[in-house]
Short mmCIF file of C-alpha atoms in Angstrom, two decimals:
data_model
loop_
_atom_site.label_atom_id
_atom_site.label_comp_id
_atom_site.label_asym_id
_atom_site.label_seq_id
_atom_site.Cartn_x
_atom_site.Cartn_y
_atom_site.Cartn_z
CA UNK L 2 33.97 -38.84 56.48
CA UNK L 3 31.31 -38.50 59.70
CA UNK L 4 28.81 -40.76 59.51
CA UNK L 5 25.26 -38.79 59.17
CA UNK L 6 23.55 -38.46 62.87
CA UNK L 7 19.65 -39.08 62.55
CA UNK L 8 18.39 -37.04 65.83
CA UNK L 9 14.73 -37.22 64.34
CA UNK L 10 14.41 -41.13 63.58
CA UNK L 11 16.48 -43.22 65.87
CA UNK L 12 15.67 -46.58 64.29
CA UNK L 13 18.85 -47.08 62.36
CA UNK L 14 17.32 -49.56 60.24
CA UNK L 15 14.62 -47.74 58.36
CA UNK L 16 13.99 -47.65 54.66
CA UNK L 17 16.79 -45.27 53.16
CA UNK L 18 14.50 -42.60 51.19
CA UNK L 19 16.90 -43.16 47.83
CA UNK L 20 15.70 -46.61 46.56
CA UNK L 21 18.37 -49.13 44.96
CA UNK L 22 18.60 -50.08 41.14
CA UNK L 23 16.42 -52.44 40.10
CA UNK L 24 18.07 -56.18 39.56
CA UNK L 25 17.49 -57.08 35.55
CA UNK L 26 15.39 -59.59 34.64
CA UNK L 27 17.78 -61.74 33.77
CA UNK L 28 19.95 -61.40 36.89
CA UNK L 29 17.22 -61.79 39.14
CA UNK L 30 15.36 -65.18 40.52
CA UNK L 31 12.31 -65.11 38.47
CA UNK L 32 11.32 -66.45 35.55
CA UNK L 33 11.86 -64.89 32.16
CA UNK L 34 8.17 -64.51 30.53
CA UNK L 35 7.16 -67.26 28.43
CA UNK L 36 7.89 -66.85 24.20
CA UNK L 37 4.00 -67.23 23.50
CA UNK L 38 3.11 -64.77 25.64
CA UNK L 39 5.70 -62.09 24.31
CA UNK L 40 3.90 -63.02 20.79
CA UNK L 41 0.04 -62.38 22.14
CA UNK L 42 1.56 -59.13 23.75
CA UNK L 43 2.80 -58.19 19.95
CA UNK L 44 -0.28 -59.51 18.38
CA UNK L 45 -2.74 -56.62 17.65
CA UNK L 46 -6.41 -57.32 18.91
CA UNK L 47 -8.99 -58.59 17.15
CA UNK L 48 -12.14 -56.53 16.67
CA UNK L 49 -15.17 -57.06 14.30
CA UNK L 50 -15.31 -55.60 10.91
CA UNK L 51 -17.83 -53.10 11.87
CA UNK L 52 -15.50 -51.71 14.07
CA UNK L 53 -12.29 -51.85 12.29
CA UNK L 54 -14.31 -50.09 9.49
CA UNK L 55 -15.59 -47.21 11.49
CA UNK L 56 -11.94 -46.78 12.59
CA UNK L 57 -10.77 -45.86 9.36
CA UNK L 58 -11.47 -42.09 9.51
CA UNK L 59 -9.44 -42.23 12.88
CA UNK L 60 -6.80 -43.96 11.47
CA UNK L 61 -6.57 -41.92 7.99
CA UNK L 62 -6.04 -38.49 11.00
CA UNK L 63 -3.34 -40.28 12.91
CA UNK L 64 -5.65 -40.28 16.31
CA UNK L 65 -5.95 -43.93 16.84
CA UNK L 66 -3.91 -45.41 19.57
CA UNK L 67 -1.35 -48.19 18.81
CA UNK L 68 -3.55 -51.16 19.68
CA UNK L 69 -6.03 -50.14 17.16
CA UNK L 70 -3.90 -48.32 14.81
CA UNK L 71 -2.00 -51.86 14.23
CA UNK L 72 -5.62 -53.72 14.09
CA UNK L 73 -6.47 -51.44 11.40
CA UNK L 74 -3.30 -52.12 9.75
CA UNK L 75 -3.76 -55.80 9.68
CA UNK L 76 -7.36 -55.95 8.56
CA UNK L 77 -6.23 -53.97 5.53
CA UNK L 78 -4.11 -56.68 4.13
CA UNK L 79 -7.20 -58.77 3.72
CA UNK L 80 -9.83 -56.68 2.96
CA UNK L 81 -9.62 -54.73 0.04
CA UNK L 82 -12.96 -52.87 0.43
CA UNK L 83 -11.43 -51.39 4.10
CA UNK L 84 -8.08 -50.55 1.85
CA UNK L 85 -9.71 -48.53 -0.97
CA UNK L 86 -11.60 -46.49 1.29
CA UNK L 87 -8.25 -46.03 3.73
CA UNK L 88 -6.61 -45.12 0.92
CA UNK L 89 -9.08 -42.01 -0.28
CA UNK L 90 -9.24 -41.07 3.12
CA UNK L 91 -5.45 -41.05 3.49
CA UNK L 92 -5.58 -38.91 -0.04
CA UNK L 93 -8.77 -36.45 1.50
CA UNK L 94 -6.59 -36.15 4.75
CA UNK L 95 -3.32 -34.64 2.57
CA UNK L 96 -5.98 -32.07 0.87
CA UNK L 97 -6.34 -30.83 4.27
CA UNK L 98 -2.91 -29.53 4.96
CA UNK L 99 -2.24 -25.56 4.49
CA UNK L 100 -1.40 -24.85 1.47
CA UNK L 101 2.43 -24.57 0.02
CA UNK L 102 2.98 -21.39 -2.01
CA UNK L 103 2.54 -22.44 -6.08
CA UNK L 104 5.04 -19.26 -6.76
CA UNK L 105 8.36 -20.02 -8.53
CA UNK L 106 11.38 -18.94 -6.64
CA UNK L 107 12.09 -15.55 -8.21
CA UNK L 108 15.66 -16.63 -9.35
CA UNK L 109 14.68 -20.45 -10.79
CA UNK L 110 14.51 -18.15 -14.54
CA UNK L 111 17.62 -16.71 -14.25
CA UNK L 112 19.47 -20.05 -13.01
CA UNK L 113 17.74 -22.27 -15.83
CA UNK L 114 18.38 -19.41 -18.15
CA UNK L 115 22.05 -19.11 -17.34
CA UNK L 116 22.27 -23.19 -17.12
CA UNK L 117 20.89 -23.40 -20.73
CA UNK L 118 22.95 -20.54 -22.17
CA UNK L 119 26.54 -21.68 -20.75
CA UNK L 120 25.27 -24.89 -22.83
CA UNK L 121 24.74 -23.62 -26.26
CA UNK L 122 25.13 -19.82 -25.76
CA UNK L 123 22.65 -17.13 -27.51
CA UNK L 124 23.00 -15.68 -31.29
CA UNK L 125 21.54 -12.68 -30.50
CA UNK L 126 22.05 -12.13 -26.43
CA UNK L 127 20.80 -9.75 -23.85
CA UNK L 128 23.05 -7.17 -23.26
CA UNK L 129 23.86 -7.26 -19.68
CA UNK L 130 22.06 -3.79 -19.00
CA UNK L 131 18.85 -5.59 -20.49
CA UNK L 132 18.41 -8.53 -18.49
CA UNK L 133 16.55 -6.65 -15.22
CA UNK L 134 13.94 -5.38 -17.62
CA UNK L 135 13.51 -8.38 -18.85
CA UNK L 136 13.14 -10.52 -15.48
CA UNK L 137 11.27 -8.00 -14.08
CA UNK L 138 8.84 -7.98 -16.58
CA UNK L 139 8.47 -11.63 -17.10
CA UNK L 140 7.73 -11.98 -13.32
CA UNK L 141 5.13 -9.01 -13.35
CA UNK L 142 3.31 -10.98 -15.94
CA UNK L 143 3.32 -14.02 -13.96
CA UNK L 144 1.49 -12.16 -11.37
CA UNK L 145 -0.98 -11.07 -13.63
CA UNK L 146 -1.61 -14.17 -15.24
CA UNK L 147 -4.05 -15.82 -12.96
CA UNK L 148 -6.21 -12.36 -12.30
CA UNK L 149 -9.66 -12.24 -12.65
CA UNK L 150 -11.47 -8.84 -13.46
CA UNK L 151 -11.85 -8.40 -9.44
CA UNK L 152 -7.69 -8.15 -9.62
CA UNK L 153 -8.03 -5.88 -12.68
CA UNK L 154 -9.98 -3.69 -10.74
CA UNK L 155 -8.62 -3.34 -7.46
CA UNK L 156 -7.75 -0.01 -6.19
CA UNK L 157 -4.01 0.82 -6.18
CA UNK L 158 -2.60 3.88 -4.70
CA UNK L 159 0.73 5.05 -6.48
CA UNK L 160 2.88 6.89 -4.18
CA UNK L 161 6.05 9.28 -4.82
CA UNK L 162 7.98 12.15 -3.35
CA UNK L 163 7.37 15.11 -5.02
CA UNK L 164 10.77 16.72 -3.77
CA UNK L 165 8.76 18.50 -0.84
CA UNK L 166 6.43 16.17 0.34
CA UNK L 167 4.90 12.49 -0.47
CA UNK L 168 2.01 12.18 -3.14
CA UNK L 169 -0.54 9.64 -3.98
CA UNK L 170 -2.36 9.07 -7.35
CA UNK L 171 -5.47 6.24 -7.12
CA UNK L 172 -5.61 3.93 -9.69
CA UNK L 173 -6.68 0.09 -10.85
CA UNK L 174 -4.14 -2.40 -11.30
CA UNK L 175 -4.74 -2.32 -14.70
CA UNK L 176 -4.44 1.40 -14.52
CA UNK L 177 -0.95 0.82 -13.17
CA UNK L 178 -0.37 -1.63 -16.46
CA UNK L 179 -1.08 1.35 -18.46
CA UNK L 180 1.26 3.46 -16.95
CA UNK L 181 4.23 1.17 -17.43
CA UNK L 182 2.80 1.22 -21.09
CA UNK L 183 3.01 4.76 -21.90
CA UNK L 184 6.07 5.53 -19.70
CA UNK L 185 8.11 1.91 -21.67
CA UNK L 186 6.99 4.19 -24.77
CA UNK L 187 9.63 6.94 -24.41
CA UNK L 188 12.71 4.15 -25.00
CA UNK L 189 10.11 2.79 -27.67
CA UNK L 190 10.10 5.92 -29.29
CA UNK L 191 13.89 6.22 -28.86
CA UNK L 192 14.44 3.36 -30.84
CA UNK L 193 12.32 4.00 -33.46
CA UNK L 194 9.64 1.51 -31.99
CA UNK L 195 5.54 2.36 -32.81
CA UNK L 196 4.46 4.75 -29.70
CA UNK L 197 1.57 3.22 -27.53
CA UNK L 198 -0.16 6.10 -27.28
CA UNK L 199 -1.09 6.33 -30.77
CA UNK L 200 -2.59 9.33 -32.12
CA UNK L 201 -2.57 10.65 -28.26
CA UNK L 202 -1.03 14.10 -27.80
CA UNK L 203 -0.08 14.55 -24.36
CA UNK L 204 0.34 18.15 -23.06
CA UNK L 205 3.72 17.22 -22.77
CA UNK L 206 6.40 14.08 -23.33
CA UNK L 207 7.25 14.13 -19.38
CA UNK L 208 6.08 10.44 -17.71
CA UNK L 209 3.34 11.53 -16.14
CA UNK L 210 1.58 13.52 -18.74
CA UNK L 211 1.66 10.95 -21.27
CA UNK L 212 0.06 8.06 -18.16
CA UNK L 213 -2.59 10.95 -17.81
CA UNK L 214 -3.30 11.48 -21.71
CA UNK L 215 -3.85 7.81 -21.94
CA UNK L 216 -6.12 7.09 -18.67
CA UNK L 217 -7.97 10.60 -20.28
CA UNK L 218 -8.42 9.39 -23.74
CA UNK L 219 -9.51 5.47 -22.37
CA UNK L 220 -13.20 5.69 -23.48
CA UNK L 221 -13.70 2.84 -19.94
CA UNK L 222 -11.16 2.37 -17.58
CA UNK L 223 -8.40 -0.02 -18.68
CA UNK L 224 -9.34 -3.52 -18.23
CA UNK L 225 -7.17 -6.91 -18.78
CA UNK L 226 -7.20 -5.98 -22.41
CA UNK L 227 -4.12 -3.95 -21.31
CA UNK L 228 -2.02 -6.65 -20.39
CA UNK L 229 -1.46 -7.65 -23.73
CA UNK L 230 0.15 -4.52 -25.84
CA UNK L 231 2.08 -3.94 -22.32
CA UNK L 232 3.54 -7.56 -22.65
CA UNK L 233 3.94 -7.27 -26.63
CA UNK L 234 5.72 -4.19 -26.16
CA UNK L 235 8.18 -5.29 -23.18
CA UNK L 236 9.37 -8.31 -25.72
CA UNK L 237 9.70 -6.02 -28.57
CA UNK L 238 12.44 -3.79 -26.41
CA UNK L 239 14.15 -7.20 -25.28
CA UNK L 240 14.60 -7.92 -28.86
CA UNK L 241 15.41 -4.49 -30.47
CA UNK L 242 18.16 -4.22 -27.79
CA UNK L 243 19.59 -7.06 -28.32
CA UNK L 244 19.25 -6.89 -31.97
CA UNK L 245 20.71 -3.38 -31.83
CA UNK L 246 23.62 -4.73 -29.31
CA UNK L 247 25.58 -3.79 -26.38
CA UNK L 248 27.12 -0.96 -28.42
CA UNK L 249 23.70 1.39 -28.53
CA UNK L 250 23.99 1.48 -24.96
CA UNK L 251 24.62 4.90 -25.07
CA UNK L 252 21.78 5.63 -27.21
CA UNK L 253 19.81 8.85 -25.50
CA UNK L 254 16.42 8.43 -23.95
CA UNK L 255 14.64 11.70 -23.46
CA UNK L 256 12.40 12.26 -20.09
CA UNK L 257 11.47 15.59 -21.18
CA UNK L 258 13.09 17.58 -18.60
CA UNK L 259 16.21 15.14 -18.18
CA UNK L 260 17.83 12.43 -20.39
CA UNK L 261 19.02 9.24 -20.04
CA UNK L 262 21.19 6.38 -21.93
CA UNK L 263 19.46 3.86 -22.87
CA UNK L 264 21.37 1.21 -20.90
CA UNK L 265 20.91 3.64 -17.85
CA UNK L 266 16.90 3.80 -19.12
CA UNK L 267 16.41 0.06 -19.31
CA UNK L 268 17.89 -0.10 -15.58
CA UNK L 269 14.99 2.27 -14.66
CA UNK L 270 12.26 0.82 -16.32
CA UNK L 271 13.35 -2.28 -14.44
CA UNK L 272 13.21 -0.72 -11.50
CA UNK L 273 9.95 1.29 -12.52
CA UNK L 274 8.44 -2.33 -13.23
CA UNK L 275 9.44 -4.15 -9.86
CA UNK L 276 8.45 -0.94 -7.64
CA UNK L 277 4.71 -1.27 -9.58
CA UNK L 278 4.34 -4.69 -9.35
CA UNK L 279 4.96 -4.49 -5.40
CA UNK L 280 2.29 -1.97 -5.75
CA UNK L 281 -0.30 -4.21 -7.34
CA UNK L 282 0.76 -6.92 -5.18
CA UNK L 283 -0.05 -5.34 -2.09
CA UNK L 284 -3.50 -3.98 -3.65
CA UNK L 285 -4.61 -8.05 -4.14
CA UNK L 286 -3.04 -8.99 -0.48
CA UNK L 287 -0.19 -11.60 -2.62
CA UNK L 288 3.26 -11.03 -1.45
CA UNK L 289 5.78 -10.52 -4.03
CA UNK L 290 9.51 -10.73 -3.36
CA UNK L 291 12.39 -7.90 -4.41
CA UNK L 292 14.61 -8.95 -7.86
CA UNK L 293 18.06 -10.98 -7.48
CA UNK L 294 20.63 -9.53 -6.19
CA UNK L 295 22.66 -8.86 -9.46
CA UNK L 296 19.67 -6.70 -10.49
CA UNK L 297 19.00 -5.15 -7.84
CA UNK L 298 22.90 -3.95 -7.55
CA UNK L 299 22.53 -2.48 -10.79
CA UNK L 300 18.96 -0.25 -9.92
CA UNK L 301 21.28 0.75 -7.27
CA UNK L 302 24.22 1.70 -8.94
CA UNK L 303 21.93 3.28 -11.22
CA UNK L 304 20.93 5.73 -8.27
CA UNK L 305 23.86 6.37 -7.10
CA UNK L 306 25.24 7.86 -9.98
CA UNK L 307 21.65 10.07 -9.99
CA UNK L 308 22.15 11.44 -6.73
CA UNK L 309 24.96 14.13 -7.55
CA UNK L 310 23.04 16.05 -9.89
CA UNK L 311 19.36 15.65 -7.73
CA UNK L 312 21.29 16.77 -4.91
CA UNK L 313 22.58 19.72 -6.94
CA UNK L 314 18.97 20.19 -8.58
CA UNK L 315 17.49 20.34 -5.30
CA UNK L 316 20.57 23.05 -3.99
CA UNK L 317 19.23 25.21 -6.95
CA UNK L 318 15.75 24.86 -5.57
CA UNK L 319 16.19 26.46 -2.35
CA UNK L 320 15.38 22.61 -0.98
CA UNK L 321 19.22 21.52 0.20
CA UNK L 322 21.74 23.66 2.17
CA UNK L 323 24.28 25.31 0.19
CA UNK L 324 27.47 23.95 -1.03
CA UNK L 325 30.29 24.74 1.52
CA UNK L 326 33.46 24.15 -0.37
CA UNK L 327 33.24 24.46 -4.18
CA UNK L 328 36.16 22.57 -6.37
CA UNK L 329 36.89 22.83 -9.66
CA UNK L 330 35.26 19.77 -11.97
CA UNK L 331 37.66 16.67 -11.53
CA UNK L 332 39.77 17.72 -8.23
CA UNK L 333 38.52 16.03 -4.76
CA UNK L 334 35.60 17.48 -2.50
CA UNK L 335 33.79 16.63 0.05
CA UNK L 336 32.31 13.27 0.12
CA UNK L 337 29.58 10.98 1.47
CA UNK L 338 29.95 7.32 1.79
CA UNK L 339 26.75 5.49 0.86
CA UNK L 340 26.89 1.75 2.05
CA UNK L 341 24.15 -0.77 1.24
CA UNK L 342 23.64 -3.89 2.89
CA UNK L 343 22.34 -7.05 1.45
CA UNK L 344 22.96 -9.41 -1.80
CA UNK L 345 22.54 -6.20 -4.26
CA UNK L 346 24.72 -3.80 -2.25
CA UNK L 347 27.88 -2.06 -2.31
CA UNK L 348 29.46 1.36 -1.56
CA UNK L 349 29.05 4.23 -3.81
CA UNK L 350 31.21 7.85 -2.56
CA UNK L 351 28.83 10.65 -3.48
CA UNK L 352 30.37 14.14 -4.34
CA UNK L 353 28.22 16.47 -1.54
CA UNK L 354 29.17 20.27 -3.06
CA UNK L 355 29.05 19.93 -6.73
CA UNK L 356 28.10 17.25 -9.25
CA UNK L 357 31.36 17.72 -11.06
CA UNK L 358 33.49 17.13 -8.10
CA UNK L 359 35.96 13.81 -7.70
CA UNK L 360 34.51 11.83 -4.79
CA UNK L 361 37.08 11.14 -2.60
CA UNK L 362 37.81 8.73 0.86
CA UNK L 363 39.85 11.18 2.80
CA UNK L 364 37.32 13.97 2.31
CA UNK L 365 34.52 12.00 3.67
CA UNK L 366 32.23 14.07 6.31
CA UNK L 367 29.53 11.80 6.00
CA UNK L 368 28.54 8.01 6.58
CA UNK L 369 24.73 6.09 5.51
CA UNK L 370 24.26 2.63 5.63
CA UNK L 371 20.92 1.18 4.40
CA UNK L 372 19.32 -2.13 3.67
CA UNK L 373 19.30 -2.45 -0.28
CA UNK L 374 15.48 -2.95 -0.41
CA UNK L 375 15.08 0.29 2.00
CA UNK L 376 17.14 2.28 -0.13
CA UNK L 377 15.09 1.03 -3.35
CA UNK L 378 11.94 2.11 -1.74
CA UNK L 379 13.20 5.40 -0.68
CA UNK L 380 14.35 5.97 -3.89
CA UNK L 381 10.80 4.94 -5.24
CA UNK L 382 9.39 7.38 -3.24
CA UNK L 383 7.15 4.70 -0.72
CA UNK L 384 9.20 5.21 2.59
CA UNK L 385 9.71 8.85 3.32
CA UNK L 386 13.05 10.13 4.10
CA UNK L 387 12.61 10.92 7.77
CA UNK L 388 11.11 7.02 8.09
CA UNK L 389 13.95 5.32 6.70
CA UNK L 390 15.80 2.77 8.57
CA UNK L 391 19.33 4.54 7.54
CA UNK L 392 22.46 4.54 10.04
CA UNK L 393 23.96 7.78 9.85
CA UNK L 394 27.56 8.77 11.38
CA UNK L 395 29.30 12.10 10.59
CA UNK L 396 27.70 15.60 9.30
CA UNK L 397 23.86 15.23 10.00
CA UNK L 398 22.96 18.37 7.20
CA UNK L 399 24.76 16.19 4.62
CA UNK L 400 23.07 12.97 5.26
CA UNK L 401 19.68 14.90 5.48
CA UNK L 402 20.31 16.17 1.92
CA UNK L 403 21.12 12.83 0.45
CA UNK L 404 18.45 11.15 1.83
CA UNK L 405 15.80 13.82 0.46
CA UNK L 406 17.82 13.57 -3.01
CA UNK L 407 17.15 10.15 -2.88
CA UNK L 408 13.58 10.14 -1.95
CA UNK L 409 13.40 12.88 -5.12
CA UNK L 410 14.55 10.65 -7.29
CA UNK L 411 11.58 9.11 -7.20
CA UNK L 412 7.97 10.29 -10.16
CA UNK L 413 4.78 8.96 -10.73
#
């Protein structure tokens, strides 16, 4: 290798510009520093009690430096004045810190429940279809438990898709309490359970005329005092169904101008119960998370299996483009594959052209994938259909009709 030629700096011997290691103590010629003064390096200062007292505050924050931080330290193993007061402030400094959320996580009941059960299992148990209802409720009411008649009161704004276009309905939060407990009434009433409403005629049995015959016939508008017949009444359909068992499943729950089973009707009251409690959570600014995923697979099973016949109920309305290949009930159609993402979803094959129709895989036209929240809130009506976050591959006209069934789904 060339030497390097210096034209610049002729002087050969100069300082190179890249220094040498440094030689170790120990390898070098000096002396290593005496053991006493290693120990008054270590040794923290000494400063007057005056001092080392006003230092506490500092010291409590963190924002001393070391040489007084460990002269604080030592002072407080011998004065226990200077160590109660570090102490509270240590104590006043942790009150400072944000605040953690106090909320349970939302499946802690469901794992302690299932913990205690596979120990000494139920007499009387849940049916399966039961259980949403009964989380969902049981964390709505540990929302409201804590609300002061500012909560009760705030304005809530209950949104839905009409099948044409979105509507609104203002409320209270306690006005949305009474709606769950005069819309719960209709599986009440279907098995054979005292109807809230009372002596309350409503013009007719449909949801929202009996929430409006009850907000009418309210001589003030509801108040906390509704959060106790809502709460008494939730328990006494956990316990009729599961008195009644898994067997009644099929039980029919009238909706006025459709009908549902009453495992299929428990599902939706679940569902009706998590989408309102989102509602009243927003309305108070406290966030509020979506049920487990088990549950949540089930409200979305649930509609799925709606979708056929909305789809065909909107085809009758003028609102859907016509069915282009009619089959006769049971043989294969065309089909739409609905896949949802996330711990409660799935795939579901929806029959496009007629409700009757077998879905089928090699008939598919027509490909949606959607986040399983999403899909829950377009089927509740808040996110409209054109808004939804929905990846869409194969005949646009048929995924445009689903979605709009979906969002139809969806009632006061």
């Amino acid at each position: 290798m060339t030497e390097p030629h210096f034209e610049d700096d002729p002087d050969e011997n100069r300082t190179p510009r890249i220094p040498p290691p440094r030689v170790s103590v120990e390898d070098g010629d000096h002396p290593l520093p005496a053991l006493d003064a290693l120990r008054a390096a270590m040794t923290p200062p000494r400063l007057p009690h005056p001092v080392l007292k006003s230092l506490l505050g500092a010291w409590a924050l963190s924002a001393c430096s070391p040489e007084e931080a460990a002269a604080v330290e030592d002072h407080l193993g011998t004065c226990g004045s200077c160590a109660d007061e570090a102490r509270r402030l240590r104590e006043a400094v942790g009150l400072l810190h944000p605040p953690e959320t106090l909320d349970l996580d939302p499946s802690l009941r469901t794992r302690v429940l299932e913990s205690c059960l596979d120990r000494r299992p139920p007499r009387i148990p849940v049916p399966d279809w039961a259980t949403a209802y009964d989380a969902e409720t049981a964390r709505l009411d540990a929302l409201l438990q804590d609300f002061g008649e500012s909560e009760w009161h705030a304005p809530v704004r209950l949104r839905w898709y009409d099948g044409k276009e979105p509507a609104t309905r203002r409320t209270t939060v306690a006005g949305v309490i009474a709606h769950l407990l005069a819309v719960d009434g209709l599986v009440a009433l279907a098995l054979g359970l005292d109807d809230p409403l009372g002596d309350i005629t409503p013009g007719s049995p449909a949801p929202a005329a009996r929430t409006e015959a009850y907000w009418r016939a309210s001589h003030f508008p509801p108040t906390r005092s509704i959060r106790a017949p809502w709460r008494e009444q939730s328990h006494a359909l956990v316990r009729t169904v599961a008195f009644t068992g898994s067997h009644a499943g099929r039980m029919p729950v009238p909706y006025h101008d459709f009908t549902l089973p009453l495992h299929d009707a428990m599902i939706d009251r679940a569902f009706a119960c998590w989408t309102h409690a989102e509602d009243i959570a927003d309305a108070v600014n406290y966030p509020y998370d979506a049920p487990s995923g088990r549950h949540l697979n089930r409200m979305i099973d649930l509609a799925a299996r709606l979708l056929p016949e909305a789809l065909a109920e909107r085809r009758r309305a003028g609102l859907a483009a016509p069915a282009r290949h009619l089959v006769p009930a049971g043989d294969p159609g065309r089909t739409l594959r609905l896949e949802i993402e996330g711990s409660g979803g799935g795939e579901w094959l929806i029959p496009l052209d007629s409700p009757a129709a077998l879905p089928s895989a090699d008939h598919e036209v027509a490909h949606v994938a959607l986040d399983d929240v999403e899909f829950c809130r377009l089927a509740a009506g808040h996110v409209s259909p054109e808004e939804a976050a929905a990846g869409q591959d194969g005949d646009r006209e048929a995924i445009r009709d689903v979605l709009f069934a979906t969002a139809s789904l969806s009632r006061m």
